[in-house]
Coordinates of C-alpha atoms in Angstrom, one line a residue:
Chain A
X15 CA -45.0 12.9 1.4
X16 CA -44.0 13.7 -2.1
X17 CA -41.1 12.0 -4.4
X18 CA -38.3 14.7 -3.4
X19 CA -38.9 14.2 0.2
X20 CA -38.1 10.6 -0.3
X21 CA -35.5 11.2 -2.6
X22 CA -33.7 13.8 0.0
X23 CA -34.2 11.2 2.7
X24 CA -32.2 8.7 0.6
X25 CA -29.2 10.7 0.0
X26 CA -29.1 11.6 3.6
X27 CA -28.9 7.7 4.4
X28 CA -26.7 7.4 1.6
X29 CA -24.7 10.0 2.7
X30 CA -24.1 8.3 6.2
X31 CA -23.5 4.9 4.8
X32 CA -21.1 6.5 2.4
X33 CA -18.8 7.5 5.2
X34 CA -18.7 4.0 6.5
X35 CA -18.2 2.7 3.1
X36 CA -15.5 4.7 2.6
X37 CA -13.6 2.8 5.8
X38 CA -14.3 -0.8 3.9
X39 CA -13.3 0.6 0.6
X40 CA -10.1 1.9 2.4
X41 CA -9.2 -0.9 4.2
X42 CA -9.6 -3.3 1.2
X43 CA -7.8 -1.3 -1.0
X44 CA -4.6 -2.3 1.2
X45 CA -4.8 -5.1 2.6
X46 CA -7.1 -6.9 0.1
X47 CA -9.6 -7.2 3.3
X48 CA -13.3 -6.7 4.6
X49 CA -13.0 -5.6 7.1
X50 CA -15.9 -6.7 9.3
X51 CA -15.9 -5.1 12.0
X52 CA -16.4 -1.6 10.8
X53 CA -19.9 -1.5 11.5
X54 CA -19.8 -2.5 14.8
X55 CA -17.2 0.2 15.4
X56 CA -19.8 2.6 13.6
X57 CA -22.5 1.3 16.3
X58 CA -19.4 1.6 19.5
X59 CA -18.7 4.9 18.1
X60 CA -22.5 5.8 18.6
X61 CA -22.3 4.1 22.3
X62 CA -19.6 6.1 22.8
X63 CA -21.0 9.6 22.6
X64 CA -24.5 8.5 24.6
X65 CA -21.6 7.5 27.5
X66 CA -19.7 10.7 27.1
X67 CA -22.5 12.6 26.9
X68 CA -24.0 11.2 29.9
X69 CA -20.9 10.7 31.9
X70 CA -19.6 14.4 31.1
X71 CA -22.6 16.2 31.3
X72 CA -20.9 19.4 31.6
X73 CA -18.9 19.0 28.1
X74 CA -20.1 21.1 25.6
X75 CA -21.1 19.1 22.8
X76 CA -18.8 19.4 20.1
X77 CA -15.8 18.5 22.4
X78 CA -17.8 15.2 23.0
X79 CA -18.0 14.7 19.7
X80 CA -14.3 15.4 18.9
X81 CA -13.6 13.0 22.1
X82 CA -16.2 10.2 20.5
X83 CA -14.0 10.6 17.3
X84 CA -10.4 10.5 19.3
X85 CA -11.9 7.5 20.8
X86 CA -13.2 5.7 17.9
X87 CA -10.4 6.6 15.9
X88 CA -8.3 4.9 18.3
X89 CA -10.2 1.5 19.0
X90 CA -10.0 1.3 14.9
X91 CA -6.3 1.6 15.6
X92 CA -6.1 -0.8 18.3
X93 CA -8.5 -3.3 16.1
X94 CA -5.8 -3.4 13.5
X95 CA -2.7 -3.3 16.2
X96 CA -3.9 -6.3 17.2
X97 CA -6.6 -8.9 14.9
X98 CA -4.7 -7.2 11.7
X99 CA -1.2 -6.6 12.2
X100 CA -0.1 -10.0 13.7
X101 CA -1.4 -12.0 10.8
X102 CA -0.1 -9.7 8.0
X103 CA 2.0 -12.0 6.4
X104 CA -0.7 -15.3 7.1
X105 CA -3.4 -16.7 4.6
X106 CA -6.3 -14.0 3.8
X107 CA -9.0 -15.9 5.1
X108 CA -7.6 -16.1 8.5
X109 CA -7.3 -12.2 8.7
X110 CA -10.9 -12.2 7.5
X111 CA -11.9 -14.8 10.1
X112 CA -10.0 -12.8 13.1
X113 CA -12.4 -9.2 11.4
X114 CA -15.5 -11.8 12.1
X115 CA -14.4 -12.4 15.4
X116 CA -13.9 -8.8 16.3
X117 CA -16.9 -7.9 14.9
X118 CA -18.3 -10.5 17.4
X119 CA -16.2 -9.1 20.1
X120 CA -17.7 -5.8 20.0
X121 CA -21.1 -6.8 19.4
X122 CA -21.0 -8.5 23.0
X123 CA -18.9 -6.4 24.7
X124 CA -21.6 -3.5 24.1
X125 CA -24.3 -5.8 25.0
X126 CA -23.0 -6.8 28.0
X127 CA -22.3 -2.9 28.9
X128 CA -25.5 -1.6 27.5
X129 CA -27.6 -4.6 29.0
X130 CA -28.5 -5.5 25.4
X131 CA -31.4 -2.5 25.4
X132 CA -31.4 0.3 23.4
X133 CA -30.3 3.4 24.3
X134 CA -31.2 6.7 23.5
X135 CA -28.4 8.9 21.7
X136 CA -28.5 12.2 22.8
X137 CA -30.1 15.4 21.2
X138 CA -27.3 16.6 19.0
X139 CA -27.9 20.5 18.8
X140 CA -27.7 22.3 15.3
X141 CA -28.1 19.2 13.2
X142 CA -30.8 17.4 15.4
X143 CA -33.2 20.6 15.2
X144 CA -35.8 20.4 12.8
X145 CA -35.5 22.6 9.7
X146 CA -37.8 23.7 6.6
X147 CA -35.8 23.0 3.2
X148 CA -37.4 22.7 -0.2
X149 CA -40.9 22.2 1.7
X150 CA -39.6 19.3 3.4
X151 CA -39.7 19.6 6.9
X152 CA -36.7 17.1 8.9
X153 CA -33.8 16.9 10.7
X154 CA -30.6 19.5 9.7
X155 CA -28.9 15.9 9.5
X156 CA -30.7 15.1 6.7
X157 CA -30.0 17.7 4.3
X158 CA -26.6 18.5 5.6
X159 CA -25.4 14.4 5.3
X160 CA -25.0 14.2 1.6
X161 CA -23.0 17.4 1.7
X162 CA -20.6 16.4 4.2
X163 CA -20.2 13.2 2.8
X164 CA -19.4 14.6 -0.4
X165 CA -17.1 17.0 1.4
X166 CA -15.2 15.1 3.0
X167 CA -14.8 12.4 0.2
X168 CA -13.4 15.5 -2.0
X169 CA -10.6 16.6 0.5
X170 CA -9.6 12.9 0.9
X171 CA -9.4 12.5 -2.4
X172 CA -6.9 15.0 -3.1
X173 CA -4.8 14.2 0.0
X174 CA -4.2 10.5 -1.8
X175 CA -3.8 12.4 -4.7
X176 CA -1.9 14.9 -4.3
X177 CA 0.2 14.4 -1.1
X178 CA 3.4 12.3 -0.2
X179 CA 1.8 10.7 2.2
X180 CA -1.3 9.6 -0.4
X181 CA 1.2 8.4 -2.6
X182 CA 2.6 6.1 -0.2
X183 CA -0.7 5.1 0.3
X184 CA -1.4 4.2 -3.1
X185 CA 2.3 2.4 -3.9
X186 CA 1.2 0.3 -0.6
X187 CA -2.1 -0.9 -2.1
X188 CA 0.3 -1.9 -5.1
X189 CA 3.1 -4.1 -3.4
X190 CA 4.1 -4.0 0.2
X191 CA 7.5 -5.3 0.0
X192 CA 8.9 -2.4 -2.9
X193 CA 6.7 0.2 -1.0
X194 CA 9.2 -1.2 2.1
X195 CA 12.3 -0.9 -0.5
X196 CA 11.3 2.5 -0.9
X197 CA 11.5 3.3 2.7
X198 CA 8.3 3.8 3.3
X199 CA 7.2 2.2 7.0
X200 CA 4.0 0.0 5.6
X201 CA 2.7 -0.3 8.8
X202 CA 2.0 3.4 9.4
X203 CA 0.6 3.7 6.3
X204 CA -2.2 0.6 7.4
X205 CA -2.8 2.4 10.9
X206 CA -3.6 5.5 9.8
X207 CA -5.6 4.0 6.7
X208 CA -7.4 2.4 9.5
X209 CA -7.3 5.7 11.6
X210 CA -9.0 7.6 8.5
X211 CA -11.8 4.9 8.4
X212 CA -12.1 5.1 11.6
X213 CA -12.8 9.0 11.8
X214 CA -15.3 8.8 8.4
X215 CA -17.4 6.2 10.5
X216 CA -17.7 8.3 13.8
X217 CA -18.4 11.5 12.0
X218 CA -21.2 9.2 9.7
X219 CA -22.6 7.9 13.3
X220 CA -23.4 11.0 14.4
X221 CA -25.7 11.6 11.5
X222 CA -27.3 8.7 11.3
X223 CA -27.5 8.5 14.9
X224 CA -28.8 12.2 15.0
X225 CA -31.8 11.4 13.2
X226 CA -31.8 7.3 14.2
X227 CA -31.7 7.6 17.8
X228 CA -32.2 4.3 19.9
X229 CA -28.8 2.4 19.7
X230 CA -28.4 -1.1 21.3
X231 CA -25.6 -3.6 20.1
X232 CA -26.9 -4.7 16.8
X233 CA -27.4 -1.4 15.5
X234 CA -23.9 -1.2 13.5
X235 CA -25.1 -4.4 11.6
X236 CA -27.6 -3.0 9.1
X237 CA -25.4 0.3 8.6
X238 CA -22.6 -2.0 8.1
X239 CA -24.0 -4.5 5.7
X240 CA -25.4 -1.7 3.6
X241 CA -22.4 0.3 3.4
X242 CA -20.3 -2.7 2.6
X243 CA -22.9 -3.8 -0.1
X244 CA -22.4 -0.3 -1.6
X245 CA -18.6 -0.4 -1.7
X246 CA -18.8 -3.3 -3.9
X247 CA -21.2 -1.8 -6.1
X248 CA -19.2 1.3 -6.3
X249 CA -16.0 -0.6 -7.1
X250 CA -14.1 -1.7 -3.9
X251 CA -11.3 -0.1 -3.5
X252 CA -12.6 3.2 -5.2
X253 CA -13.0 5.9 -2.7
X254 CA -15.6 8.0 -5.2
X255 CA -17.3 4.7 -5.8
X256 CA -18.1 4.1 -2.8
X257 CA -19.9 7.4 -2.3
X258 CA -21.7 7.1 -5.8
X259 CA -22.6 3.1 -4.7
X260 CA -23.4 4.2 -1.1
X261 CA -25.8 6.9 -2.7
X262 CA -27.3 5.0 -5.1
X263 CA -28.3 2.4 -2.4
X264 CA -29.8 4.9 0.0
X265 CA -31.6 6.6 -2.4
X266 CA -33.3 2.9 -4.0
X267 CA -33.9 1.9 -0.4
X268 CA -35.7 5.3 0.2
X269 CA -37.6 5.3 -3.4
X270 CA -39.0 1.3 -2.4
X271 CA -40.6 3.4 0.6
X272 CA -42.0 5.5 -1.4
X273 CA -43.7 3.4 -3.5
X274 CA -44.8 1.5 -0.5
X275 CA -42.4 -1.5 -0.8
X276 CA -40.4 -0.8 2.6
X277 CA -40.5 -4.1 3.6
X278 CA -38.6 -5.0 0.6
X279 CA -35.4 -3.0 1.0
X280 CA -33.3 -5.2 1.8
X281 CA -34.6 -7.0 -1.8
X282 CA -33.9 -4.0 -3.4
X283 CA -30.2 -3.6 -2.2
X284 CA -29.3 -7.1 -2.7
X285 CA -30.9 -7.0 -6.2
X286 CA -28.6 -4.2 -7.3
X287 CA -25.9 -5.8 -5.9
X288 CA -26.7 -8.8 -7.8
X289 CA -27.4 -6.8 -11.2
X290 CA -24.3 -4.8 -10.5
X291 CA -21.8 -8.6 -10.5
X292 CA -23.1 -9.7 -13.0
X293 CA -23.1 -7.0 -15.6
X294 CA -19.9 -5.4 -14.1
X295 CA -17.8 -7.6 -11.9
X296 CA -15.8 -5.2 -10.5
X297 CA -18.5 -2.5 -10.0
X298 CA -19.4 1.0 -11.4
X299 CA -15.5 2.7 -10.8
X300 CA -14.0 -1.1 -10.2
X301 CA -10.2 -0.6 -11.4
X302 CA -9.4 -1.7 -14.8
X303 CA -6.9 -4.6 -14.5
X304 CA -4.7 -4.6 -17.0
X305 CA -1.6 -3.3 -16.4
X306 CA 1.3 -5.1 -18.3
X307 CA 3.2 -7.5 -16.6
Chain B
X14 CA 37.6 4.1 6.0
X15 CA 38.1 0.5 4.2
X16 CA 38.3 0.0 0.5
X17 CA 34.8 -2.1 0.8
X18 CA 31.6 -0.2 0.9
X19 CA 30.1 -3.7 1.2
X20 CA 31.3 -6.9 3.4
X21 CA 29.3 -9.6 4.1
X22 CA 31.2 -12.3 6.4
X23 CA 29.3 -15.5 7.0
X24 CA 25.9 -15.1 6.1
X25 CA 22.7 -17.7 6.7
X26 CA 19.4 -17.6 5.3
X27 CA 17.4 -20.4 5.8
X28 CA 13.6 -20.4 4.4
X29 CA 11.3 -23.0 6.4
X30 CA 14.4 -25.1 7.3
X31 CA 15.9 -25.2 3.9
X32 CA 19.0 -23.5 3.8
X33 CA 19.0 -20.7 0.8
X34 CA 22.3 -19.3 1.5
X35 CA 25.3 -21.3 3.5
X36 CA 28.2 -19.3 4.7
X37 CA 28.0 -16.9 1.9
X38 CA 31.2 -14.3 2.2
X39 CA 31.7 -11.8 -0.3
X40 CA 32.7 -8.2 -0.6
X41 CA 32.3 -5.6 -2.6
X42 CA 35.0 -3.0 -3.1
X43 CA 33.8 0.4 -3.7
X44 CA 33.1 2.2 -6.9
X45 CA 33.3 -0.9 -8.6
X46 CA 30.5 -3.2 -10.4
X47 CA 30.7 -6.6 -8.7
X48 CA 28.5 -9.4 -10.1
X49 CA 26.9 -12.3 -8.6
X50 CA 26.3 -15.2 -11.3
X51 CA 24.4 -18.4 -10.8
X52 CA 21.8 -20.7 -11.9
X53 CA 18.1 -20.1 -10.7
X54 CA 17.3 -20.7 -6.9
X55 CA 21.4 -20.4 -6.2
X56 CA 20.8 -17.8 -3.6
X57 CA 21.7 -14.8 -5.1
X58 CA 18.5 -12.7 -4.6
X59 CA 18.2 -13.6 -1.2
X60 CA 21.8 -12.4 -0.5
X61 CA 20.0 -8.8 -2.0
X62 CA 17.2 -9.1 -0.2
X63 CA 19.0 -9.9 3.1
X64 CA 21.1 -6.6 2.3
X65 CA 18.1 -4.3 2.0
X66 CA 16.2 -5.8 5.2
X67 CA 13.4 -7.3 3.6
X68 CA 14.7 -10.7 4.2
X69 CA 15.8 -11.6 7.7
X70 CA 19.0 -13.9 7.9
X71 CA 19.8 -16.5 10.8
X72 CA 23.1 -15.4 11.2
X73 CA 26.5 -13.4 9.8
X74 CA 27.1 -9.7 9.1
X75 CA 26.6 -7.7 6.9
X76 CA 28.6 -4.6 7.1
X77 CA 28.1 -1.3 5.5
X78 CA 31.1 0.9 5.5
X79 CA 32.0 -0.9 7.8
X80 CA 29.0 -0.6 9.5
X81 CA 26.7 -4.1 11.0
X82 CA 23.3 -3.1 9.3
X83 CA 22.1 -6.3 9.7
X84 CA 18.7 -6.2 11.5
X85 CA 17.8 -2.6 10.8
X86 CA 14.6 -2.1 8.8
X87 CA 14.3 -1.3 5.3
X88 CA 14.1 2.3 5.2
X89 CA 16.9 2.5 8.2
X90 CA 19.0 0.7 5.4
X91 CA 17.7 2.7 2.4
X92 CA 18.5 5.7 4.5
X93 CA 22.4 4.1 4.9
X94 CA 22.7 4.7 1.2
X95 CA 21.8 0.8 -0.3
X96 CA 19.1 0.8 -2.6
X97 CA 17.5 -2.1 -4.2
X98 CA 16.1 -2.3 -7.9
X99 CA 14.1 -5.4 -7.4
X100 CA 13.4 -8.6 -9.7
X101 CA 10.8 -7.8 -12.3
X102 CA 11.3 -4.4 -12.0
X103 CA 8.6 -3.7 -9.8
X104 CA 7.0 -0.4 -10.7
X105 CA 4.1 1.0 -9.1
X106 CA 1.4 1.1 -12.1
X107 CA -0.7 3.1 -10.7
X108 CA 1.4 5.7 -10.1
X109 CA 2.9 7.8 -12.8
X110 CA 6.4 7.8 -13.8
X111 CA 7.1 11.3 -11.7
X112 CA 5.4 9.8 -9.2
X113 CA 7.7 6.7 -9.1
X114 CA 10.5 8.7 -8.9
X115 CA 9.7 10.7 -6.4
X116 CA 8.8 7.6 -4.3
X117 CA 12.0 6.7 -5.0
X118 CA 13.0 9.8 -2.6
X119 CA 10.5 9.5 -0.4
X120 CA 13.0 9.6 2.7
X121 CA 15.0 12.4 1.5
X122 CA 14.0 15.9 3.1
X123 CA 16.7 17.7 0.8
X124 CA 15.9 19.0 -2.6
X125 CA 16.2 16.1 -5.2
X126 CA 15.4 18.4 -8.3
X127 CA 19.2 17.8 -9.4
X128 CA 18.7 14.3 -9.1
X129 CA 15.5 14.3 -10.8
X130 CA 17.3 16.3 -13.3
X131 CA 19.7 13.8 -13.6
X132 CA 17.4 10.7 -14.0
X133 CA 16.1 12.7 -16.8
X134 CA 18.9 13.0 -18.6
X135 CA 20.0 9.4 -18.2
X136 CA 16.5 8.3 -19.4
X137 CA 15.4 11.3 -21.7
X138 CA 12.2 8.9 -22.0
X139 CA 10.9 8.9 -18.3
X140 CA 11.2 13.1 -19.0
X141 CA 8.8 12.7 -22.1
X142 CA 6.4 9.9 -20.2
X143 CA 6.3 11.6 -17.3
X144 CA 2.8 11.8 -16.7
X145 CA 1.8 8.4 -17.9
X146 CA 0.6 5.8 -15.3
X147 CA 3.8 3.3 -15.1
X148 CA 1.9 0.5 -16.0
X149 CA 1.1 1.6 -19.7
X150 CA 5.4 1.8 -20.1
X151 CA 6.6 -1.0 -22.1
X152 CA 8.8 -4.1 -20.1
X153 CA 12.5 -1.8 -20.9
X154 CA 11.0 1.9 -20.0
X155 CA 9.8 -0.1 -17.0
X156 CA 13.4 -1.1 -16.1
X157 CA 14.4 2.2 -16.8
X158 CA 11.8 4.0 -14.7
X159 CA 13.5 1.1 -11.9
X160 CA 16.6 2.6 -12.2
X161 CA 15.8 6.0 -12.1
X162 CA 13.8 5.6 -9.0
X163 CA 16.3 4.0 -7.3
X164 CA 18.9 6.8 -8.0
X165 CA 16.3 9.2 -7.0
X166 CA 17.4 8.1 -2.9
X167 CA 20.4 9.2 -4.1
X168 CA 22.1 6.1 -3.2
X169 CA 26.1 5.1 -2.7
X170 CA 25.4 1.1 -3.1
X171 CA 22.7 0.0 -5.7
X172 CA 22.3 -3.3 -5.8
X173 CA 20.2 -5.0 -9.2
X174 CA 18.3 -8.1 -9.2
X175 CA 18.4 -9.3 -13.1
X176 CA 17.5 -6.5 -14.5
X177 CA 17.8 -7.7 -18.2
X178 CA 15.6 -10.4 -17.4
X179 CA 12.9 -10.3 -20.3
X180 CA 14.2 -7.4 -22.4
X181 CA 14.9 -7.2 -26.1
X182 CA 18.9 -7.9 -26.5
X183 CA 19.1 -4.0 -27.7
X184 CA 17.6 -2.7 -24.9
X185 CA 19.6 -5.0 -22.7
X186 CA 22.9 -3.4 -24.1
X187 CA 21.1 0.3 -23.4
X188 CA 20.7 -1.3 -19.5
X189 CA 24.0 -2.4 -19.2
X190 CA 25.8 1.0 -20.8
X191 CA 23.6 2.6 -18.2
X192 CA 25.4 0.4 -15.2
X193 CA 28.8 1.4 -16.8
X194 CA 27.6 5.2 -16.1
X195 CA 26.1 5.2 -13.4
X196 CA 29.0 3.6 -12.0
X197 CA 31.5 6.0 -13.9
X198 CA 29.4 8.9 -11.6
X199 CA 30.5 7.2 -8.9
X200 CA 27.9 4.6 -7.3
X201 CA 29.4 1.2 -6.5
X202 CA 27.1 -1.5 -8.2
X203 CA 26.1 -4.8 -7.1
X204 CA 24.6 -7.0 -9.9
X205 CA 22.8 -9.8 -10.1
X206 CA 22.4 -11.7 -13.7
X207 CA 21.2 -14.5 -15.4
X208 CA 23.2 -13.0 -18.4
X209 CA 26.1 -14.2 -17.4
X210 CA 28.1 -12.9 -20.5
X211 CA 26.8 -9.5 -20.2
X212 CA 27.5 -9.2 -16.6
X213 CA 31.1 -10.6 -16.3
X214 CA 31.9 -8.3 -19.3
X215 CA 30.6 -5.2 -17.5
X216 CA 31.7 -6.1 -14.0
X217 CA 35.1 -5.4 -12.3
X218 CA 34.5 -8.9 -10.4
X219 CA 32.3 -11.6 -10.1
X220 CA 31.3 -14.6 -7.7
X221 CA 29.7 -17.4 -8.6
X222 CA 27.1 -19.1 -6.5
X223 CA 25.9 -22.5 -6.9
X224 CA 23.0 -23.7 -4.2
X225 CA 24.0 -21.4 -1.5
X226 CA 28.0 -21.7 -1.9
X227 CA 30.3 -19.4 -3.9
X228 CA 32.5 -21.8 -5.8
X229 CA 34.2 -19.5 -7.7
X230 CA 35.5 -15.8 -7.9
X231 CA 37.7 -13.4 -9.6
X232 CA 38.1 -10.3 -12.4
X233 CA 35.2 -10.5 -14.9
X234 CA 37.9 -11.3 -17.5
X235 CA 39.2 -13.8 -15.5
X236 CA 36.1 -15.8 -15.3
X237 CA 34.7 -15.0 -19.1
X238 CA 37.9 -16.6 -19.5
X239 CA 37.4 -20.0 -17.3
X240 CA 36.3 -23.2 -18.8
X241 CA 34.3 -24.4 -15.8
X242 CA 32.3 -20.7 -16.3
X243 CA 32.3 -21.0 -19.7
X244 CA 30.6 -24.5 -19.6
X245 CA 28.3 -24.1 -17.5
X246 CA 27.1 -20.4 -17.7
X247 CA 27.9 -19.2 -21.0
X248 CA 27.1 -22.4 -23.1
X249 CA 28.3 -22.9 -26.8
X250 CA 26.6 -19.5 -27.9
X251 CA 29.9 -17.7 -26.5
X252 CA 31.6 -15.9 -29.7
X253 CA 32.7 -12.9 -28.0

């Protein structure tokens, strides 16, 4: 394999963990949490479409996929309805705490469904088929991940910028209790922050899922820790640099392979991470604080 | 309907067990500027805060044109017509100043270009600024862009929480000329101020609250004009 098959294989991973950074960046970017347990919703939302597929056989499969993201969309709600909401107003480690515990919760709750083997996610027409791009031959998913990632990052930014509701959304990352003096109801705003996570991580498991197909209980963990890591090196709270940090980690993971370092990864991302605190705290589009007081 | 936009009969607010306001009656009589004077931690902003919903009192009511609206949620209330321009001023900085004003109308479904128009003219510096990030405005274009946005919910009752609090003197007489028109156009005012001297000049009457009590009331003259005022709010300094 040459250097731009590597490199295309590392924006497609990118890609998919952009989407799931995108739901921590979110997420932190109004209530000053991580939220832990969005890669194990990642992973659930993969469970869920090898159930729906195989309970539904007769669904076609793009209605499965639009039920997987229904679904997912709503356990995300649910999650915040009630390990979020109820301790809105309490210390932030305890809401971080009750994420870990969630994040627990549907780790077992898989395992003890699934068995705690893997399973095999179903063959996802169109994007599963192989294809010939650029002389690389691989998966549609992994030529077409990047680009929806990017997509969809683009039209999400504009609705925060350029919609009422995405102004509400950013005078709620601000301070809650004006936001409420405005009349804005803060707790819609949270639910369907969580609700748009929710949707970028079930649309991102189906492409990583397309090409990385056995799924058991742990398999939101990696995902999760990578997308997370990338988020802070893109600047938590930044939506666009969480795609660029989310990239840039998929495409150094990819490039170690490459060069015949895949067992060291996991170095590699960490190392960046490491290199990225230290020379700029709040990462590459972290938010410039200094607003006057 | 009753002379008072606002009454508030017998109202409690406790914090943790510690009582923050005690019995607190009060009203205010519309299309006037009442004022609510007292040293720091006397109660006053919770009596505010407890108007707009965002504080939840133990027990009273709070009556808007003649109205309970006590236990309705903030934006049921803002949607009454009370508005809130909170302590500090508040402003989202990471919006701009167009956008704070329009976030200021974010319930309203009816056209607010004349009241945009409006904010404008009362603040021909929000027009000019208009697409600068809040946070780059200096402390009194802040206020300003406070008081705009809260006349952008095109409000019968506002209510101010200090809002000369860390200004330059001339800019506080710009803030208070701008309560005396606002009012003139017809909102009722209720003011909170550590500038006791500005206030009671501006105001048609004023309470005074000590620890969760009002132990005094009556015309702003009337209490400019009291020794016991005098004394303890408006110190020696007092020369007219």
């Amino acid at each position: 394999m040459n250097i731009t098959s590597y490199l295309i294989r590392g924006l497609a991973t990118g890609g998919q963990f952009a989407l799931v950074a995108i739901g921590y960046t979110m997420v932190y970017g109004i209530l000053k949490l991580i939220n832990f347990a969005h890669g194990e919703l990642f992973m659930v939302s993969g469970i869920l479409m090898i159930y729906i597929v195989a309970d539904l056989p007769t669904l076609p499969i793009g209605l499965a996929i639009c039920l997987m993201a229904a679904l997912t969309v709503f356990i995300g709600f649910l999650i915040e309805k009630f390990a979020y909401s109820p301790l809105r107003s309490a210390p932030r480690m305890s809401v971080m705490i009750s994420a870990i515990g969630v994040s627990y919760l549907l780790q077992n709750l898989v395992s003890y469904i699934t068995g705690g083997l893997s399973k095999q996610f179903p063959d996802i027409p169109v994007i599963g088929e192989s294809v010939r791009f650029l002389g690389i031959k691989d998966k549609l998913t992994v030529f077409l991940s990047p680009v929806i990632a990017i997509v969809l990052t683009v039209i999400l930014v504009q609705i925060i910028n350029h919609t009422k509701f995405g102004m509400a959304m950013r005078a709620v990352s601000k301070d809650f209790e004006t936001s409420q003096l405005m009349g804005i109801k803060i707790n819609r705003v949270i639910s369907i922050t969580f609700a748009i996570g929710a949707f970028l991580a079930a649309t991102g498991s189906v492409l990583y899922f397309a090409k990385n197909t056995g799924i058991n209980h742990l398999s939101g963990a990696n995902p999760g820790l990578k997308a997370f890591i990338a988020a802070v090196v893109g600047g938590i709270g930044s939506i666009p640099g969480a795609v660029v940090g989310a990239l840039i980690i998929g495409v150094a993971e990819s490039l170690a392979k490459a060069f015949g370092l895949a067992d060291f990864s996991d170095v590699i991302s960490f190392g960046l991470l490491i290199i990225i605190l230290v020379v700029k705290p709040t990462g590459i589009f972290g938010e410039k604080t200094t607003e006057k007081v | 309907m009753s002379d008072n936009i606002l009454e508030i009969k017998t109202l409690n607010v406790r914090f943790g067990g510690i009582l923050a306001v005690n019995d607190i009656s009060l009203d205010v009589r519309r299309g006037k500027i009442v004022t609510l004077i007292g040293a720091n931690g006397a109660g006053k902003s919770t009596i505010l805060r407890s108007v707009s919903g965002i504080v939840k009192p133990v027990h009273g009511e709070i009556l808007f044109e003649g109205e309970n609206i006590m236990g309705l949620t903030p934006e049921q209330i803002v949607k009454k017509g009370i508005t809130l321009v909170p302590e500090g001023r508040r402003v989202f900085p990471n919006l701009t100043v167009l956008e704070n004003l329009k976030m200021g109308a974010y319930l309203r479904k009816d056209d607010y270009e004349k009241d945009l128009s409006y904010v404008y003219r009362l603040f021909p510096r929000l027009e000019e600024r208009s697409w600068q990030s809040a946070g780059t405005l200096s402390g009194g274009e802040q206020q300003m862009l406070a008081v705009g946005r809260a006349l952008m919910s095109s409000p019968k009752l506002i209510m101010m929480d200090e809002p000369s609090l860390g200004l330059a003197p001339l800019v506080v007489r710009d803030i208070f000329s701008i309560i005396r028109t606002i009012n003139e156009n017809g909102i009722t005012v209720l003011l909170i101020e550590q500038n006791a001297n500005m206030a009671l000049k501006t105001c048609d009457y004023g309470y005074v609250i000590e620890t969760g009590n009002i132990t005094m009331q009556g015309e702003g003259d009337k209490l400019l004009n009291d020794d016991r005022v005098k004394e303890a709010y408006l110190g020696k300094s007092r020369n007219g």
